[in-house]
Coordinates of C-alpha atoms in Angstrom, one line a residue:
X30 CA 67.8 83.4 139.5
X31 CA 65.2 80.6 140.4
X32 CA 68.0 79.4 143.1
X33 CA 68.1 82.7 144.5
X34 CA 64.4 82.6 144.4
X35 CA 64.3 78.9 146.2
X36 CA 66.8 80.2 149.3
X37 CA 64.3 83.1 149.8
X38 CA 61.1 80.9 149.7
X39 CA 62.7 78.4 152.2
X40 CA 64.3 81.4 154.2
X41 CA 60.9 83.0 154.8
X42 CA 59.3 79.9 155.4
X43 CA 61.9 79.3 158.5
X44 CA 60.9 82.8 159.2
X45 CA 57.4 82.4 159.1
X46 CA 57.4 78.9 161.0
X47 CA 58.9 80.8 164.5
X48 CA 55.4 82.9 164.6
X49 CA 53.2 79.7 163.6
X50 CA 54.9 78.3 166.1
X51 CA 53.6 81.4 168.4
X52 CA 50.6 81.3 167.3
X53 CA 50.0 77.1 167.2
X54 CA 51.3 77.4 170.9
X55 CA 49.3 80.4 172.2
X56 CA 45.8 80.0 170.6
X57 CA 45.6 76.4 169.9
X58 CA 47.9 73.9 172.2
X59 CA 46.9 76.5 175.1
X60 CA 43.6 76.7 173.5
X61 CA 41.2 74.0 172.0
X62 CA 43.5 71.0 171.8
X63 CA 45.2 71.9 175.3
X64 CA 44.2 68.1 176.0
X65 CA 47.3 67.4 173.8
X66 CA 49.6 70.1 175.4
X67 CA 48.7 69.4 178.8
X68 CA 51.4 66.7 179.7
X69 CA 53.9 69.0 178.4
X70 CA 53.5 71.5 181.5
X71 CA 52.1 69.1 184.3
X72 CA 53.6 65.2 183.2
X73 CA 51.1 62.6 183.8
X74 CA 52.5 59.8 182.6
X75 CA 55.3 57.6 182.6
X76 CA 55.8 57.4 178.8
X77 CA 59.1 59.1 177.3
X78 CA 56.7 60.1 174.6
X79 CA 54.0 63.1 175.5
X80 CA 50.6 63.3 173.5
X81 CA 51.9 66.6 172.7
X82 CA 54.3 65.1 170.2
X83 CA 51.6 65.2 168.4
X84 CA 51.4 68.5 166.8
X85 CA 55.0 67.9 165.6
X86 CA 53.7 65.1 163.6
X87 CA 51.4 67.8 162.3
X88 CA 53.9 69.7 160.9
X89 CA 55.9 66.9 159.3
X90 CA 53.0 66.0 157.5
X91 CA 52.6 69.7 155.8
X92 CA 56.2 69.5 155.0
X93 CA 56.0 66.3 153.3
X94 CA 52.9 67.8 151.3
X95 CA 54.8 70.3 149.9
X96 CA 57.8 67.8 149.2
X97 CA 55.2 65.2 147.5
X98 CA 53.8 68.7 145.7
X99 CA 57.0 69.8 144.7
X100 CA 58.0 66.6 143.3
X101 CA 54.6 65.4 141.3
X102 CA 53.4 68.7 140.1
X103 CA 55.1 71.7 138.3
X104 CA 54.4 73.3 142.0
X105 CA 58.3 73.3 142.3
X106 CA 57.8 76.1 145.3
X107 CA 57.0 72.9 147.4
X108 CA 60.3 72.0 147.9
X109 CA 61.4 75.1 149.4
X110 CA 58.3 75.3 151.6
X111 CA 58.8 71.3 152.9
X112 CA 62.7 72.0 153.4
X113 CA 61.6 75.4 155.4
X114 CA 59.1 73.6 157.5
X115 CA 61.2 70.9 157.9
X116 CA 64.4 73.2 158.7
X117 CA 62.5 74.5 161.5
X118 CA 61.1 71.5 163.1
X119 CA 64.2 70.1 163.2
X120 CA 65.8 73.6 164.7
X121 CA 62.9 73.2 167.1
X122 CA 63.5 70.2 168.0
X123 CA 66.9 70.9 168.9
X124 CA 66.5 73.8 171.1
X125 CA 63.2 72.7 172.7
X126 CA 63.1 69.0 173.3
X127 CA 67.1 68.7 173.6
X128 CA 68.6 71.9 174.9
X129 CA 65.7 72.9 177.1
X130 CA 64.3 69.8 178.6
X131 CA 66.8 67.4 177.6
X132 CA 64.7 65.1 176.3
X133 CA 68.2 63.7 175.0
X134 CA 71.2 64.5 177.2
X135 CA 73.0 67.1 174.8
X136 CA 73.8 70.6 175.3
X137 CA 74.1 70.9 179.0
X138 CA 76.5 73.2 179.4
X139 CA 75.3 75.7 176.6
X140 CA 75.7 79.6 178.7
X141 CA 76.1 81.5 176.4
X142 CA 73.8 85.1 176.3
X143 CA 70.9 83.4 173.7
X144 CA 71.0 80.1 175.5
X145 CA 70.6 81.5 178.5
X146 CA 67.8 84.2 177.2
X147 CA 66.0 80.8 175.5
X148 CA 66.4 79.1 178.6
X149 CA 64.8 81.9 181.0
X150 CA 62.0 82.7 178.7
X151 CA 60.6 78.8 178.4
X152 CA 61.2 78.9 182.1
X153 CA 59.0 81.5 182.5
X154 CA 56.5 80.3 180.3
X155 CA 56.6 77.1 182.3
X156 CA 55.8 78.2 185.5
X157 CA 51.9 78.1 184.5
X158 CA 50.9 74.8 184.6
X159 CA 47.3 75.5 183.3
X160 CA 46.5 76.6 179.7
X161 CA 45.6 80.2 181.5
X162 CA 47.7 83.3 182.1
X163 CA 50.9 81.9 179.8
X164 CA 53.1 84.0 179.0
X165 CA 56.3 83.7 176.0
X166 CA 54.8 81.3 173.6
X167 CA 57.9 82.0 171.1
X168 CA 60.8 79.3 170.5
X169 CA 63.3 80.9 168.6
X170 CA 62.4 84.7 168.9
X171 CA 61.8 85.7 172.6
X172 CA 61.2 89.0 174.3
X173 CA 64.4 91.2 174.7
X174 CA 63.7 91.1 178.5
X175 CA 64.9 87.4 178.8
X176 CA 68.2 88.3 177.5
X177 CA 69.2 90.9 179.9
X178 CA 70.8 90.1 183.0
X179 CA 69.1 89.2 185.9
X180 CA 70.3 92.3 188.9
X181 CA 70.7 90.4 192.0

């Protein structure tokens, strides 16, 4: 029963990540700390590393939190909560920094219907380069729209 319990724990915390990952993107990286987000939508700079990187270093240090809290208390929830954190940073990692702006040279010829939906939506969302008038701040999840087919 507690493993059952554990996969649920870390299978909404996945869950849950996709709209703090909304919600970090919207209201903060487009809000008070777009200083850090900016050289993600306009580059100015010749570094392969962006100060936006930053907020990822955020998130690994929750996870690890709840890995340290799950490993030196009785809080044994903390390992499901690190692994669900840390399950989607790396899931966000993969579609975002590697499939979408090929950060790493992987993926390029990924068409199918949700690569291509992904793809469109972060497209669209990159098209504003100021922290104004965004629109699609989802990874994972996007709107339906981005799916359909585009009539020519």
């Amino acid at each position: 029963m507690k493993m059952l319990i554990w996969i649920l724990i870390f299978l909404a915390t996945f869950s849950f990540m996709e709209f703090m990952a909304w919600f970090t993107h919207k209201y903060i990286m487009h809000g008070f700390l777009w200083s850090l987000h900016r050289d993600h939508h306009k580059k100015d700079h010749d570094s392969w590393f962006e100060r936006n990187d930053a907020f990822f270093l955020f998130y690994a240090a929750v996870s690890m939190t709840f890995f340290w809290l799950g490993s030196q208390t009785d809080f044994w929830y903390g390992w499901p909560l690190g692994f669900g954190i840390l399950a989607y940073g790396a899931a966000y990692f993969l579609v975002h920094d590697i499939f979408i702006h090929q950060r790493f040279k992987l993926f390029r010829n990924a068409n199918n219907w949700y690569a291509k939906g992904v793809r469109r939506a972060h497209k669209m969302h990159h098209k504003h380069l100021g922290k104004e008038d965004g629109e699609c701040f989802g990874m994972l999840m996007v709107p339906f729209k981005y799916f359909q087919k585009k009539e020519k």
